[in-house]
Amino acid sequence: PLAHTERSVLMDRRQLLDRAAQSGEERVLLAHILDKCEQSRQRNIPAATDFLSPAEQRAAQDLLHAAAIHEGYAFRGGYERAERKMLFFLPDWQEEADESESMTALRCTYRKEDTLTHRDFLGSLMAQGITREKLGDILVSEGSCDLIVSRDIAPYLLQNVTSAGRVKLSVSEIELSGLNIPELKVKEIRDTVSSLRLDSVLAVGFSLSRGKAAEAVTSGKVQVNWTDCQKPDRPVAQGDTLTLRGLGKCVLEEVGHQTKKGRVFVTLKRYL
């Protein structure tokens, strides 16, 4: 039989997952994150998860806060503004996460006259049987694409990735410090909204009618701060990130004063 303290830890873990997980799939992910955390703490060694999406990072952060863990971990994705990141747990003798232990970068080069997209590269990698959690950001430039990948799959990809669609690729490993990071294309939008309801702000951010925006929300295509939201009347606040499947994301950068007619000035950044 389990000792009392072990039973207590198991019960705490179960209650923690009950409280934090929004679905069965998320529960499996969060249980894996707790395993990594415990592995690092018990053995006093570094431990890292696979790559997490922004929504998964937020869920992980909420889980760690609920477990009263506020330090000794870091999210890293290979470069400063990476979207997909690994979660590193640090032993007490390590101050900074060593990204290069768990991830590396591959550069795929091709003829500049060939046009390839993020989707082309993701599709060719999935066709090789690579799961999404083994892949970080995919950085497409003219004539090349840098892939951030789990170190354990890099040798396989170096040998087996030879094309994306019908385009031939030449693939080599590069240092994370040598990544070719495309410049962000951002459009600033200044407007007024009748209120800070999600559908009103979404309509301005993506140049939609209020009705179309509300329909997108209720049909499950919208996330607020990487969390699904199906309530058009949900209030949003300065700093919130709104994501609309198929159209990208925008950030509510600033909420200004009200006009005489009661409308609210807003500034949004739309990522193109």
Short mmCIF file of C-alpha atoms in Angstrom, two decimals:
data_model
loop_
_atom_site.label_atom_id
_atom_site.label_comp_id
_atom_site.label_asym_id
_atom_site.label_seq_id
_atom_site.Cartn_x
_atom_site.Cartn_y
_atom_site.Cartn_z
CA PRO A 1 0.00 0.00 0.00
CA LEU A 2 1.05 3.59 -0.64
CA ALA A 3 2.48 5.57 2.22
CA HIS A 4 0.26 8.41 3.44
CA THR A 5 2.46 11.11 1.86
CA GLU A 6 2.47 9.33 -1.53
CA ARG A 7 -1.32 8.97 -1.42
CA SER A 8 -1.55 12.67 -0.59
CA VAL A 9 0.67 13.62 -3.56
CA LEU A 10 -1.42 11.44 -5.90
CA MET A 11 -4.64 12.96 -4.59
CA ASP A 12 -3.26 16.49 -4.94
CA ARG A 13 -2.17 15.70 -8.49
CA ARG A 14 -5.61 14.29 -9.37
CA GLN A 15 -7.39 17.31 -7.91
CA LEU A 16 -4.99 19.65 -9.69
CA LEU A 17 -5.69 18.01 -13.05
CA ASP A 18 -9.45 17.97 -12.36
CA ARG A 19 -9.32 21.70 -11.76
CA ALA A 20 -6.93 22.68 -14.56
CA ALA A 21 -7.83 20.43 -17.52
CA GLN A 22 -10.61 21.55 -19.87
CA SER A 23 -10.75 18.24 -21.77
CA GLY A 24 -9.43 14.68 -21.72
CA GLU A 25 -6.77 15.60 -24.27
CA GLU A 26 -5.62 18.56 -22.17
CA ARG A 27 -5.54 16.37 -19.06
CA VAL A 28 -3.07 14.01 -20.76
CA LEU A 29 -0.86 16.97 -21.75
CA LEU A 30 -0.94 18.52 -18.26
CA ALA A 31 -0.21 15.15 -16.62
CA HIS A 32 2.86 14.88 -18.89
CA ILE A 33 3.95 18.39 -17.82
CA LEU A 34 3.62 17.43 -14.15
CA ASP A 35 5.71 14.30 -14.85
CA LYS A 36 8.49 16.47 -16.32
CA CYS A 37 8.32 18.86 -13.37
CA GLU A 38 8.53 15.98 -10.85
CA GLN A 39 11.36 14.33 -12.81
CA SER A 40 13.39 17.55 -12.67
CA ARG A 41 12.72 18.16 -8.98
CA GLN A 42 13.26 14.62 -7.72
CA ARG A 43 16.44 13.95 -9.70
CA ASN A 44 17.69 17.58 -9.77
CA ILE A 45 18.23 17.45 -13.54
CA PRO A 46 16.95 19.59 -16.46
CA ALA A 47 13.75 18.34 -18.12
CA ALA A 48 11.81 19.66 -21.11
CA THR A 49 8.43 19.04 -22.73
CA ASP A 50 7.80 18.85 -26.46
CA PHE A 51 6.79 22.04 -28.28
CA LEU A 52 3.60 23.62 -26.95
CA SER A 53 1.17 25.83 -28.85
CA PRO A 54 0.32 29.23 -27.29
CA ALA A 55 -2.93 27.74 -25.92
CA GLU A 56 -1.02 24.82 -24.38
CA GLN A 57 1.55 27.21 -22.90
CA ARG A 58 -1.25 29.16 -21.24
CA ALA A 59 -2.79 25.95 -19.85
CA ALA A 60 0.64 24.88 -18.55
CA GLN A 61 1.16 28.27 -16.92
CA ASP A 62 -2.26 28.07 -15.23
CA LEU A 63 -1.46 24.54 -14.00
CA LEU A 64 1.88 25.59 -12.50
CA HIS A 65 0.30 28.59 -10.78
CA ALA A 66 -2.44 26.33 -9.37
CA ALA A 67 0.33 24.03 -8.06
CA ALA A 68 2.02 27.09 -6.45
CA ILE A 69 5.08 26.67 -8.70
CA HIS A 70 6.23 30.16 -9.60
CA GLU A 71 9.91 29.70 -10.47
CA GLY A 72 12.39 27.14 -11.75
CA TYR A 73 10.92 26.90 -15.24
CA ALA A 74 11.05 28.76 -18.55
CA PHE A 75 9.34 28.71 -21.95
CA ARG A 76 11.77 28.79 -24.91
CA GLY A 77 11.26 28.45 -28.66
CA GLY A 78 14.64 29.10 -30.24
CA TYR A 79 14.28 32.86 -30.68
CA GLU A 80 12.78 35.84 -28.87
CA ARG A 81 9.24 35.98 -30.32
CA ALA A 82 8.74 32.28 -31.07
CA GLU A 83 5.11 31.20 -30.99
CA ARG A 84 5.61 27.48 -30.29
CA LYS A 85 7.81 26.83 -27.25
CA MET A 86 9.14 24.03 -25.08
CA LEU A 87 8.69 24.22 -21.32
CA PHE A 88 12.01 23.74 -19.52
CA PHE A 89 12.21 22.77 -15.84
CA LEU A 90 15.49 23.82 -14.25
CA PRO A 91 17.37 22.06 -11.44
CA ASP A 92 18.57 24.30 -8.62
CA TRP A 93 22.11 24.42 -10.07
CA GLN A 94 20.95 25.80 -13.45
CA GLU A 95 19.93 29.44 -13.92
CA GLU A 96 19.14 29.52 -17.65
CA ALA A 97 17.46 26.95 -19.89
CA ASP A 98 19.84 25.42 -22.44
CA GLU A 99 17.64 25.32 -25.54
CA SER A 100 20.25 23.60 -27.67
CA GLU A 101 20.03 20.45 -25.51
CA SER A 102 16.45 19.81 -26.66
CA MET A 103 15.99 21.61 -29.97
CA THR A 104 17.92 22.51 -33.09
CA ALA A 105 17.28 24.22 -36.42
CA LEU A 106 17.30 22.90 -39.98
CA ARG A 107 17.60 25.15 -43.01
CA CYS A 108 15.80 24.05 -46.17
CA THR A 109 16.97 25.87 -49.29
CA TYR A 110 15.33 25.86 -52.72
CA ARG A 111 15.24 27.91 -55.91
CA LYS A 112 14.03 31.48 -55.36
CA GLU A 113 11.65 31.18 -58.31
CA ASP A 114 9.78 28.44 -56.43
CA THR A 115 7.17 29.73 -54.01
CA LEU A 116 6.55 27.71 -50.85
CA THR A 117 4.37 28.48 -47.84
CA HIS A 118 4.24 27.52 -44.17
CA ARG A 119 1.50 25.03 -45.09
CA ASP A 120 3.69 23.37 -47.75
CA PHE A 121 6.45 22.69 -45.24
CA LEU A 122 4.10 21.57 -42.48
CA GLY A 123 2.34 19.21 -44.91
CA SER A 124 5.59 17.61 -46.10
CA LEU A 125 6.76 17.09 -42.50
CA MET A 126 3.44 15.55 -41.46
CA ALA A 127 3.67 13.26 -44.52
CA GLN A 128 6.94 11.96 -43.01
CA GLY A 129 4.96 10.91 -39.93
CA ILE A 130 6.28 13.78 -37.77
CA THR A 131 3.81 14.89 -35.08
CA ARG A 132 3.14 18.59 -34.51
CA GLU A 133 4.56 18.60 -30.98
CA LYS A 134 8.01 17.74 -32.38
CA LEU A 135 8.01 20.92 -34.48
CA GLY A 136 8.54 24.48 -33.34
CA ASP A 137 8.08 27.54 -35.55
CA ILE A 138 8.44 27.27 -39.33
CA LEU A 139 10.17 30.41 -40.65
CA VAL A 140 9.69 30.84 -44.40
CA SER A 141 11.82 33.33 -46.36
CA GLU A 142 12.53 33.78 -50.07
CA GLY A 143 14.42 30.69 -51.22
CA SER A 144 14.77 29.16 -47.75
CA CYS A 145 12.89 27.97 -44.69
CA ASP A 146 14.24 27.46 -41.18
CA LEU A 147 12.58 24.69 -39.17
CA ILE A 148 12.92 24.59 -35.38
CA VAL A 149 12.64 20.94 -34.38
CA SER A 150 13.15 18.59 -31.44
CA ARG A 151 16.78 17.48 -31.42
CA ASP A 152 15.75 13.80 -31.35
CA ILE A 153 14.10 13.93 -34.79
CA ALA A 154 16.75 16.09 -36.53
CA PRO A 155 18.85 13.15 -37.86
CA TYR A 156 15.75 11.54 -39.38
CA LEU A 157 14.66 14.79 -41.05
CA LEU A 158 18.15 15.47 -42.41
CA GLN A 159 18.05 12.11 -44.17
CA ASN A 160 14.43 12.00 -45.28
CA VAL A 161 13.17 15.51 -46.05
CA THR A 162 14.07 16.05 -49.71
CA SER A 163 11.09 18.02 -51.02
CA ALA A 164 8.05 20.12 -50.15
CA GLY A 165 5.32 19.36 -52.66
CA ARG A 166 7.15 19.12 -56.00
CA VAL A 167 9.94 21.47 -54.96
CA LYS A 168 13.34 19.89 -54.25
CA LEU A 169 14.99 20.90 -50.99
CA SER A 170 18.56 20.93 -49.72
CA VAL A 171 18.50 20.49 -45.92
CA SER A 172 21.29 21.23 -43.42
CA GLU A 173 21.55 21.81 -39.67
CA ILE A 174 22.27 25.35 -38.43
CA GLU A 175 22.78 26.99 -35.04
CA LEU A 176 19.70 28.48 -33.37
CA SER A 177 21.62 31.76 -33.22
CA GLY A 178 21.78 31.75 -37.04
CA LEU A 179 18.01 31.61 -37.64
CA ASN A 180 16.68 33.72 -40.50
CA ILE A 181 13.68 35.39 -38.83
CA PRO A 182 11.25 37.06 -41.27
CA GLU A 183 10.15 40.57 -40.43
CA LEU A 184 6.69 40.75 -38.89
CA LYS A 185 4.06 42.43 -41.06
CA VAL A 186 1.74 44.40 -38.82
CA LYS A 187 -1.11 46.76 -39.65
CA GLU A 188 -2.18 49.29 -37.02
CA ILE A 189 -5.93 49.93 -36.86
CA ARG A 190 -7.45 52.90 -35.02
CA ASP A 191 -11.22 53.04 -34.74
CA THR A 192 -14.11 53.30 -32.31
CA VAL A 193 -16.36 50.50 -31.04
CA SER A 194 -19.79 50.66 -29.42
CA SER A 195 -18.45 48.57 -26.52
CA LEU A 196 -15.55 46.27 -25.63
CA ARG A 197 -17.60 43.16 -26.50
CA LEU A 198 -15.59 40.49 -28.28
CA ASP A 199 -17.68 40.63 -31.47
CA SER A 200 -17.35 44.45 -31.71
CA VAL A 201 -13.56 44.46 -31.30
CA LEU A 202 -13.12 41.39 -33.55
CA ALA A 203 -15.13 43.11 -36.30
CA VAL A 204 -12.78 46.10 -36.24
CA GLY A 205 -9.61 43.99 -36.02
CA PHE A 206 -10.47 41.79 -39.01
CA SER A 207 -12.59 44.25 -41.07
CA LEU A 208 -15.79 42.21 -40.65
CA SER A 209 -19.40 43.14 -40.05
CA ARG A 210 -20.50 42.76 -36.43
CA GLY A 211 -22.82 39.91 -37.51
CA LYS A 212 -20.01 38.01 -39.28
CA ALA A 213 -17.76 38.48 -36.25
CA ALA A 214 -20.46 37.15 -33.88
CA GLU A 215 -21.03 34.18 -36.20
CA ALA A 216 -17.29 33.37 -36.19
CA VAL A 217 -17.30 33.40 -32.37
CA THR A 218 -20.37 31.18 -31.93
CA SER A 219 -19.07 28.70 -34.53
CA GLY A 220 -15.90 28.11 -32.46
CA LYS A 221 -13.38 29.85 -34.73
CA VAL A 222 -12.19 32.43 -32.20
CA GLN A 223 -9.75 32.36 -29.29
CA VAL A 224 -9.11 35.05 -26.69
CA ASN A 225 -5.57 34.81 -25.30
CA TRP A 226 -5.28 31.37 -26.93
CA THR A 227 -8.38 30.02 -25.17
CA ASP A 228 -11.53 29.07 -27.14
CA CYS A 229 -14.42 31.46 -26.66
CA GLN A 230 -17.93 31.11 -28.09
CA LYS A 231 -19.53 34.10 -26.33
CA PRO A 232 -19.80 37.17 -28.62
CA ASP A 233 -20.66 39.39 -25.63
CA ARG A 234 -17.54 38.47 -23.67
CA PRO A 235 -15.74 41.68 -22.63
CA VAL A 236 -12.14 42.05 -23.83
CA ALA A 237 -9.42 44.26 -22.37
CA GLN A 238 -6.27 46.09 -23.37
CA GLY A 239 -3.47 43.60 -24.13
CA ASP A 240 -5.79 40.76 -25.15
CA THR A 241 -4.84 38.66 -28.20
CA LEU A 242 -7.74 37.70 -30.49
CA THR A 243 -7.24 34.82 -32.93
CA LEU A 244 -9.61 34.04 -35.80
CA ARG A 245 -9.01 30.72 -37.55
CA GLY A 246 -8.04 31.30 -41.17
CA LEU A 247 -7.39 35.03 -40.72
CA GLY A 248 -4.65 35.17 -38.10
CA LYS A 249 -4.47 37.27 -34.97
CA CYS A 250 -4.76 40.82 -33.69
CA VAL A 251 -3.90 42.43 -30.37
CA LEU A 252 -5.98 45.08 -28.60
CA GLU A 253 -3.06 47.44 -28.03
CA GLU A 254 -4.87 50.35 -26.43
CA VAL A 255 -8.28 51.28 -25.09
CA GLY A 256 -8.81 55.05 -25.20
CA HIS A 257 -11.44 57.46 -23.96
CA GLN A 258 -15.12 57.56 -24.90
CA THR A 259 -16.57 59.81 -27.55
CA LYS A 260 -19.47 62.11 -26.74
CA LYS A 261 -21.77 59.47 -28.20
CA GLY A 262 -20.41 56.80 -25.86
CA ARG A 263 -18.21 54.94 -28.35
CA VAL A 264 -14.74 53.80 -27.26
CA PHE A 265 -11.49 54.60 -29.11
CA VAL A 266 -9.36 51.49 -29.67
CA THR A 267 -6.00 50.74 -31.30
CA LEU A 268 -5.36 47.23 -32.61
CA LYS A 269 -2.38 45.54 -34.23
CA ARG A 270 -3.30 43.06 -36.93
CA TYR A 271 -0.63 40.52 -37.84
CA LEU A 272 -0.69 39.89 -41.58
#
